[in-house]
Coordinates of C-alpha atoms and ligand atoms in Angstrom, one line a residue:
M1 CA 28.5 -21.2 77.5
V2 CA 27.2 -24.2 75.2
R3 CA 24.5 -24.2 72.6
R4 CA 23.0 -28.2 73.3
T5 CA 20.8 -28.9 70.4
S6 CA 18.8 -32.4 71.4
F7 CA 17.0 -34.0 69.2
P8 CA 14.1 -36.1 70.4
R9 CA 14.5 -39.9 69.0
M10 CA 17.9 -41.6 68.0
G11 CA 16.9 -42.9 64.4
P12 CA 16.9 -39.3 63.6
L13 CA 18.6 -37.3 65.8
I14 CA 22.3 -40.2 64.4
V15 CA 21.4 -39.8 61.0
A16 CA 21.8 -35.8 61.9
C17 CA 24.6 -35.9 64.4
L18 CA 25.8 -37.9 61.2
T19 CA 25.6 -35.3 58.3
M20 CA 26.7 -32.6 60.6
V21 CA 29.9 -34.1 61.3
W22 CA 30.4 -34.4 57.4
Y23 CA 28.7 -30.8 56.8
F24 CA 31.0 -29.4 59.5
S25 CA 33.5 -32.1 59.5
R26 CA 35.8 -30.8 62.0
Q27 CA 32.7 -30.0 64.8
P28 CA 32.3 -33.1 67.0
C29 CA 29.6 -34.4 67.3
K30 CA 29.3 -35.4 71.3
I31 CA 27.0 -37.5 72.9
S32 CA 26.2 -36.6 76.9
N33 CA 23.8 -37.6 79.3
E34 CA 21.0 -36.0 77.7
G35 CA 21.3 -37.9 74.9
Y36 CA 22.6 -36.8 71.3
S37 CA 23.3 -33.6 71.4
V38 CA 26.0 -31.3 68.5
E39 CA 28.0 -28.3 70.0
P40 CA 29.9 -26.2 69.5
S41 CA 33.7 -26.8 70.3
K42 CA 34.8 -23.5 70.9
T43 CA 34.1 -19.9 71.7
H44 CA 33.8 -17.1 69.0
V45 CA 35.3 -14.1 70.1
L46 CA 34.2 -11.4 67.2
I47 CA 35.8 -8.0 68.1
L48 CA 33.6 -5.0 65.5
T49 CA 34.5 -2.0 65.7
S50 CA 36.5 0.7 63.5
W51 CA 39.2 1.8 62.8
R52 CA 41.8 3.8 65.0
S53 CA 39.3 3.0 67.5
G54 CA 41.0 1.0 70.1
S55 CA 40.7 -1.5 68.3
S56 CA 44.4 -3.0 68.7
F57 CA 44.4 -2.1 72.4
V58 CA 40.5 -4.5 72.8
G59 CA 42.5 -6.7 71.0
Q60 CA 45.8 -7.0 74.0
L61 CA 43.8 -7.6 76.6
F62 CA 42.5 -11.1 75.0
N63 CA 46.0 -11.6 72.7
Q64 CA 48.1 -12.5 76.3
N65 CA 45.5 -14.8 76.8
P66 CA 47.0 -18.5 76.8
H67 CA 43.2 -20.1 76.4
I68 CA 43.0 -17.9 73.3
F69 CA 43.8 -17.7 69.2
Y70 CA 43.3 -14.2 68.2
L71 CA 43.5 -12.9 65.8
I72 CA 44.1 -9.3 64.2
E73 CA 42.5 -8.0 61.0
P74 CA 42.4 -11.5 58.6
M75 CA 40.0 -10.0 56.3
W76 CA 42.6 -7.6 56.1
H77 CA 43.1 -10.4 52.9
V78 CA 40.4 -10.3 51.3
W79 CA 39.8 -6.0 51.4
A80 CA 43.5 -6.4 49.8
S81 CA 42.5 -8.7 46.6
M82 CA 39.9 -6.4 45.8
P83 CA 40.4 -3.3 45.4
H84 CA 37.6 -1.9 44.0
E85 CA 35.1 -3.0 45.2
A86 CA 32.5 -1.8 47.3
F87 CA 32.7 -2.8 51.2
G88 CA 28.8 -3.9 50.4
H89 CA 30.2 -6.1 48.5
L90 CA 32.6 -7.5 50.2
H91 CA 30.4 -8.2 53.5
M92 CA 29.8 -11.5 52.3
P93 CA 33.8 -13.5 51.2
V94 CA 34.6 -11.1 54.5
R95 CA 31.9 -13.2 56.5
D96 CA 32.7 -16.6 55.1
L97 CA 36.4 -16.1 55.9
L98 CA 35.6 -15.0 59.1
R99 CA 33.4 -18.6 59.6
S100 CA 36.7 -20.8 57.4
I101 CA 38.7 -19.0 60.9
F102 CA 35.9 -19.1 63.7
S103 CA 36.3 -23.4 62.3
C104 CA 40.0 -23.0 62.4
D105 CA 39.9 -23.9 59.1
M106 CA 42.8 -21.1 57.4
S107 CA 42.5 -22.8 53.6
N108 CA 39.8 -20.4 52.7
F109 CA 42.9 -17.8 53.3
K110 CA 44.3 -18.7 49.6
P111 CA 42.0 -17.0 46.9
Y112 CA 43.0 -13.5 48.5
M113 CA 46.7 -13.8 48.9
K114 CA 50.1 -14.1 47.1
R115 CA 51.2 -15.9 48.6
Y116 CA 50.4 -18.6 51.3
K117 CA 53.5 -20.2 52.0
Y118 CA 55.0 -19.3 55.2
I119 CA 53.3 -17.4 58.5
T120 CA 54.2 -13.9 57.9
D121 CA 52.0 -13.7 54.7
L122 CA 49.9 -12.9 57.3
F123 CA 48.3 -9.3 57.4
M124 CA 50.2 -8.3 61.2
W125 CA 50.7 -12.4 62.0
H126 CA 53.0 -11.1 64.7
D127 CA 50.9 -9.5 66.8
S128 CA 49.2 -12.4 67.6
R129 CA 50.2 -14.3 71.0
A130 CA 50.0 -17.8 69.7
L131 CA 51.3 -17.1 66.1
C132 CA 54.8 -16.4 68.5
S133 CA 54.7 -19.6 70.8
Q134 CA 54.2 -22.7 70.9
P135 CA 53.0 -24.9 68.8
A136 CA 53.8 -23.2 66.7
C137 CA 57.2 -21.7 67.3
S138 CA 58.9 -22.4 70.3
A139 CA 60.6 -18.9 71.2
Y140 CA 58.0 -18.7 73.9
N141 CA 56.0 -21.2 76.3
R142 CA 51.9 -20.7 75.9
S143 CA 51.5 -18.8 79.1
D144 CA 54.2 -16.4 78.5
I145 CA 53.2 -12.5 77.6
I146 CA 54.6 -12.0 74.2
D147 CA 57.0 -9.7 73.0
R148 CA 55.4 -8.8 69.3
R149 CA 59.4 -7.6 68.5
T150 CA 61.4 -10.4 69.9
C151 CA 58.7 -12.7 68.2
F152 CA 59.1 -10.5 64.3
Q153 CA 62.7 -11.6 64.2
K154 CA 62.6 -15.3 65.6
C155 CA 59.5 -17.1 64.6
G156 CA 57.7 -16.9 61.2
K157 CA 59.5 -19.3 59.1
I158 CA 56.6 -21.8 59.7
P159 CA 54.7 -23.7 56.9
F160 CA 50.9 -21.7 56.0
K161 CA 49.1 -24.8 57.3
E162 CA 50.1 -25.1 60.8
L163 CA 47.8 -22.4 61.6
E164 CA 45.0 -24.4 61.7
D165 CA 46.7 -27.6 63.5
T166 CA 47.4 -24.2 66.3
C167 CA 43.9 -23.2 65.9
K168 CA 42.7 -26.0 66.8
T169 CA 44.7 -26.3 70.3
Y170 CA 43.1 -23.5 71.6
S171 CA 39.6 -23.3 73.3
H172 CA 38.6 -19.4 71.9
V173 CA 38.8 -17.8 68.9
V174 CA 39.6 -14.4 68.6
V175 CA 39.1 -11.5 65.6
K176 CA 38.9 -8.2 65.1
S177 CA 37.9 -7.5 62.4
V178 CA 37.0 -3.5 60.7
R179 CA 35.7 -4.8 57.9
L180 CA 32.6 -5.8 58.9
L181 CA 29.9 -2.7 58.8
D182 CA 27.1 -4.4 59.3
L183 CA 25.4 -6.9 62.1
E184 CA 22.6 -8.5 59.8
V185 CA 25.5 -9.4 57.7
L186 CA 26.3 -12.0 60.6
Y187 CA 22.7 -13.9 61.6
P188 CA 23.9 -16.2 59.9
L189 CA 26.7 -17.7 61.3
L190 CA 24.4 -16.1 64.6
N191 CA 22.1 -18.5 63.8
D192 CA 24.4 -21.9 63.3
P193 CA 24.4 -24.4 65.8
L194 CA 28.1 -25.7 65.8
L195 CA 29.0 -21.8 66.3
N196 CA 28.8 -20.2 69.6
I197 CA 29.5 -16.6 68.4
K198 CA 30.0 -12.8 71.0
I199 CA 30.9 -9.9 69.5
I200 CA 32.3 -7.0 71.2
H201 CA 31.2 -4.0 69.7
L202 CA 33.3 -1.0 69.8
V203 CA 32.9 2.1 69.7
R204 CA 34.7 5.2 69.5
D205 CA 33.8 9.2 70.1
P206 CA 34.0 9.8 66.0
R207 CA 36.4 13.3 67.8
G208 CA 38.9 10.9 68.5
V209 CA 38.5 8.9 66.1
L210 CA 39.0 12.0 63.2
L211 CA 42.4 13.1 65.5
S212 CA 43.3 9.9 65.5
R213 CA 44.0 9.6 62.0
E214 CA 45.0 12.6 60.8
N215 CA 48.6 10.7 63.0
F216 CA 48.7 8.0 60.8
E217 CA 49.1 6.9 57.3
G218 CA 48.5 3.9 56.0
L219 CA 44.9 3.7 55.4
N220 CA 44.0 5.7 51.8
R221 CA 43.2 2.1 50.9
D222 CA 40.1 1.4 53.2
D223 CA 39.4 4.5 52.3
G224 CA 39.7 4.4 49.0
T225 CA 37.7 1.0 49.6
I226 CA 34.8 2.6 51.9
T227 CA 33.9 5.7 49.4
R228 CA 35.1 4.3 46.3
T229 CA 36.8 6.7 45.3
Q230 CA 40.0 3.9 45.0
N231 CA 43.3 5.7 43.6
K232 CA 42.0 10.0 43.7
A233 CA 42.2 11.7 47.3
V234 CA 39.8 10.5 50.0
D235 CA 37.4 12.8 51.3
V236 CA 38.0 12.3 55.3
F237 CA 34.7 14.0 56.2
K238 CA 32.7 11.0 53.9
V239 CA 34.8 8.0 55.4
M240 CA 33.9 9.4 58.7
Q241 CA 30.1 10.0 57.4
E242 CA 29.9 6.3 56.3
I243 CA 32.4 5.4 59.6
C244 CA 29.3 6.8 62.2
A245 CA 26.6 5.1 60.4
A246 CA 27.7 2.1 60.7
Q247 CA 28.1 2.0 63.9
V248 CA 24.1 3.9 63.8
R249 CA 23.7 0.8 62.6
I250 CA 24.9 -2.1 63.8
Y251 CA 23.9 -0.9 67.5
K252 CA 20.0 0.2 65.7
T253 CA 20.1 -3.9 65.1
S254 CA 21.0 -5.1 68.1
I255 CA 18.0 -3.3 70.2
Q256 CA 15.2 -2.8 68.3
D257 CA 13.6 -6.0 67.7
P258 CA 17.2 -7.9 67.9
P259 CA 16.5 -12.7 67.2
S260 CA 16.8 -14.5 69.5
F261 CA 20.4 -16.3 68.4
L262 CA 21.5 -12.4 68.9
K263 CA 20.0 -12.7 72.8
D264 CA 23.8 -13.0 75.2
R265 CA 25.7 -12.9 71.6
Y266 CA 26.3 -8.5 71.6
V267 CA 27.6 -5.9 73.7
M268 CA 28.5 -3.2 72.6
V269 CA 31.2 -0.5 74.6
L270 CA 32.5 2.9 74.4
Y271 CA 36.2 3.9 74.2
E272 CA 35.6 6.6 77.1
D273 CA 34.6 3.8 79.1
L274 CA 36.7 1.2 78.8
V275 CA 40.0 3.8 79.6
M276 CA 38.4 4.8 82.9
D277 CA 38.0 1.5 83.8
P278 CA 39.9 -1.1 81.3
V279 CA 40.1 -3.9 83.8
G280 CA 37.0 -3.8 85.1
H281 CA 35.9 -4.0 81.5
I282 CA 38.2 -6.5 80.8
K283 CA 36.8 -8.9 83.5
D284 CA 33.3 -8.6 82.9
W285 CA 33.8 -9.9 78.9
Y286 CA 36.1 -12.8 80.0
S287 CA 32.9 -13.8 82.2
Y288 CA 31.1 -13.4 78.9
V289 CA 32.8 -15.2 76.8
G290 CA 33.5 -17.8 79.7
L291 CA 37.3 -17.2 80.6
Q292 CA 39.2 -16.6 83.8
M293 CA 41.1 -13.7 85.0
S294 CA 44.4 -14.3 86.0
P295 CA 46.8 -12.5 88.0
K296 CA 49.3 -12.3 85.9
L297 CA 47.2 -10.6 83.2
E298 CA 45.9 -8.7 85.3
S299 CA 48.9 -6.6 86.4
F300 CA 49.7 -6.7 82.4
I301 CA 46.5 -5.3 81.7
Y302 CA 47.2 -2.4 83.7
N303 CA 50.2 -2.1 83.1
I304 CA 50.4 -1.8 79.4
T305 CA 47.2 0.4 80.5
H306 CA 48.9 3.0 83.2
G307 CA 52.1 2.8 81.0
E308 CA 54.1 5.8 81.3
T309 CA 56.2 5.5 78.0
P310 CA 54.8 5.9 75.7
K311 CA 57.3 4.5 73.0
D312 CA 57.1 1.6 74.7
R313 CA 56.2 -0.9 71.2
R314 CA 57.1 -4.6 72.8
F315 CA 53.2 -5.0 73.2
L316 CA 51.1 -2.4 70.9
P317 CA 51.6 -0.3 68.1
L318 CA 51.0 3.2 70.6
T319 CA 50.8 3.1 74.5
G320 CA 50.8 5.3 77.3
D321 CA 48.1 6.3 79.5
S322 CA 45.0 5.6 77.2
V323 CA 42.9 8.0 80.0
K324 CA 45.0 10.8 78.7
I325 CA 44.9 9.3 74.5
A326 CA 40.7 9.7 74.8
Q327 CA 41.1 12.8 75.6
H328 CA 43.7 14.5 73.1
W329 CA 41.0 15.2 70.3
R330 CA 39.9 18.3 73.0
Q331 CA 43.5 20.2 72.5
Q332 CA 44.3 18.5 68.8
L333 CA 41.9 18.9 66.9
N334 CA 40.9 22.1 65.1
F335 CA 37.5 23.5 66.0
S336 CA 35.9 24.3 63.1
K337 CA 36.4 20.1 62.0
V338 CA 35.0 19.3 64.5
V339 CA 32.1 22.1 64.5
R340 CA 31.8 19.6 60.8
L341 CA 31.8 16.6 62.1
Q342 CA 29.5 16.2 65.2
G343 CA 26.8 17.9 62.1
I344 CA 27.9 14.5 60.3
C345 CA 27.2 11.7 63.0
K346 CA 25.2 13.7 65.1
Q347 CA 23.1 10.2 65.2
E348 CA 25.8 9.4 66.2
M349 CA 27.0 11.1 68.7
E350 CA 23.0 11.4 70.5
L351 CA 22.2 7.8 70.0
F352 CA 25.9 6.8 72.4
G353 CA 25.6 9.9 74.6
Y354 CA 28.6 11.2 72.7
R355 CA 28.4 15.9 74.1
M356 CA 29.1 18.1 71.7
V357 CA 31.1 20.9 72.7
M358 CA 29.5 24.7 70.9
S359 CA 32.9 26.2 71.6
K360 CA 37.0 25.8 71.4
T361 CA 36.6 27.0 75.3
E362 CA 34.0 23.6 75.6
Q363 CA 36.1 21.2 73.8
E364 CA 38.8 22.6 76.3
N365 CA 37.7 22.7 79.0
R366 CA 38.3 19.3 80.6
S367 CA 35.6 19.5 83.1
L368 CA 33.1 19.1 80.7
D369 CA 32.6 15.3 80.8
I370 CA 32.3 14.1 77.3
V371 CA 29.6 11.1 77.4
L372 CA 26.5 12.4 78.7
P373 CA 26.6 9.7 81.7
L374 CA 23.0 8.5 80.1
R375 CA 24.5 6.0 78.0
R376 CA 27.0 4.1 81.5
N377 CA 27.4 1.6 81.5
H378 CA 24.3 -0.2 79.8
N379 CA 25.7 -2.9 78.2
Ligands
NAG401 C1 59.3 -23.6 78.5 O1 58.8 -23.7 79.9 C2 59.9 -25.1 80.4 C3 58.9 -25.4 81.7 O2 58.9 -24.7 82.5 C4 61.4 -24.4 79.8 O3 62.1 -25.3 80.5 C5 61.6 -23.6 79.6 O4 62.6 -23.5 79.8 C6 60.4 -23.0 78.0 N1 60.9 -22.3 77.2 C7 61.0 -21.2 77.2 C8 61.3 -20.8 75.3 O5 61.1 -20.4 77.7
NAG402 C1 53.5 -4.1 85.7 O1 55.1 -3.2 86.5 C2 55.5 -4.0 87.5 C3 56.3 -3.5 87.6 O2 57.0 -2.6 86.5 C4 56.1 -5.2 87.0 O3 57.4 -5.7 87.7 C5 55.5 -6.2 86.7 O4 56.3 -7.6 86.6 C6 54.3 -6.0 85.5 N1 54.3 -6.9 85.3 C7 53.6 -8.3 84.1 C8 53.0 -8.9 84.5 O5 54.7 -7.2 83.3
NAG403 C1 41.2 24.9 61.5 O1 40.5 24.3 59.8 C2 39.9 25.9 59.2 C3 39.0 24.7 57.7 O2 39.1 23.9 57.4 C4 41.4 26.5 58.9 O3 40.8 27.1 57.8 C5 42.0 27.1 59.6 O4 43.5 27.6 59.3 C6 41.9 25.5 60.7 N1 43.6 25.8 62.3 C7 44.1 25.9 62.1 C8 44.6 26.5 63.7 O5 45.0 24.7 62.1
NAG404 C1 34.3 24.8 82.8 O1 33.0 24.1 82.7 C2 32.9 23.8 84.1 C3 31.4 22.5 84.0 O2 30.8 22.7 83.7 C4 32.0 24.9 84.4 O3 31.4 25.1 85.9 C5 33.6 26.4 83.9 O4 32.7 27.7 84.6 C6 33.6 25.7 82.9 N1 35.2 26.2 82.7 C7 36.0 27.5 81.6 C8 36.6 27.9 81.5 O5 34.7 27.4 80.6

């Protein structure tokens, strides 16, 4: 969907148009049959989520599409360069960097990077298919399904500024971020007629998140930012409290008296629903953002979500049977932790319809569906 702003008269509209061209120098000013109008030249997708919530997986469903320029967690650089700031203070630079990326202007990375020379200086660059194929890297053609490890070996020594030229060749820019814990921060972007933003808010059962955190290292610095306890032992329950509260805040903002510019720009999905039908969800999302599914991509998505080989790391840091992964916490998470977490994240769990388990037996009983029917299929 293209948003279109039509101007009634020639004089003012030309001035307005030229002013906007000057201001957003990389955006086009098009002349259409109905008169002059300003249109966003791309579609911008934000996968808005939290740590260990299946977002690498969702990102990958978009990443392999040849029309998509995808960056995974680019705002990592903002947080990493200011480890002692509170996340709320970092929201503005995070948002501004996001705006630049959506406009294919990569110069805003500079203040947040120690080195700004090659594409390899970018966090998780080789998880981005667009940086592994033409025109960025000749190792792959654009429509190839790309193996991140081969990319790591063959691409990389590409000047950082080519990120911009590569970005400009794509119709869709997709960014995944766990560093926006509020929706209102994004209003200036959502309200901007030169951007065409589509948000996918991905929510996961906090008990699954907690288990995934226990099996994953490397969140200390982010946890320190969330709880403002840098370089001290982090209380994981405090982190979970902030994360759960953020999901509630974002979702409530979108449903309780939302501003008109949010219309058709926000969908929420539960990770547990997604894994039951990834191909169905990705088809819905593709139509939401104006893309088409190809048989090759559909086959790829089916394969990575039904992997029999959990150690296959060619496409994702972790793959395997995603339905089983979503339920691992039921066997592996200590019940007393489950009880404590259910208390801390009660509001989130009620809002999204996650069933509370009252005993170890209930926790382990797979006949009990963990997502209550109440909230199903409602995005
Ligand atoms: C890209 O496609 C062209 C034409 O199909 C082919 O000749 C070339 O070998 C391909 N390059 C790579 C890196 O696969
Ligand atoms: C998916 O897996 C099947 C069976 O292993 C394979 O034939 C097919 O090429 C795979 N699809 C993609 C897109 O990799
Ligand atoms: C579960 O957690 C409690 C409290 O954190 C601890 O005392 C107990 O030993 C744990 N049980 C297992 C099986 O790890
Ligand atoms: C598991 O849950 C189902 C559905 O509520 C119930 O019928 C069954 O008795 C439970 N099994 C155990 C072992 O508690």
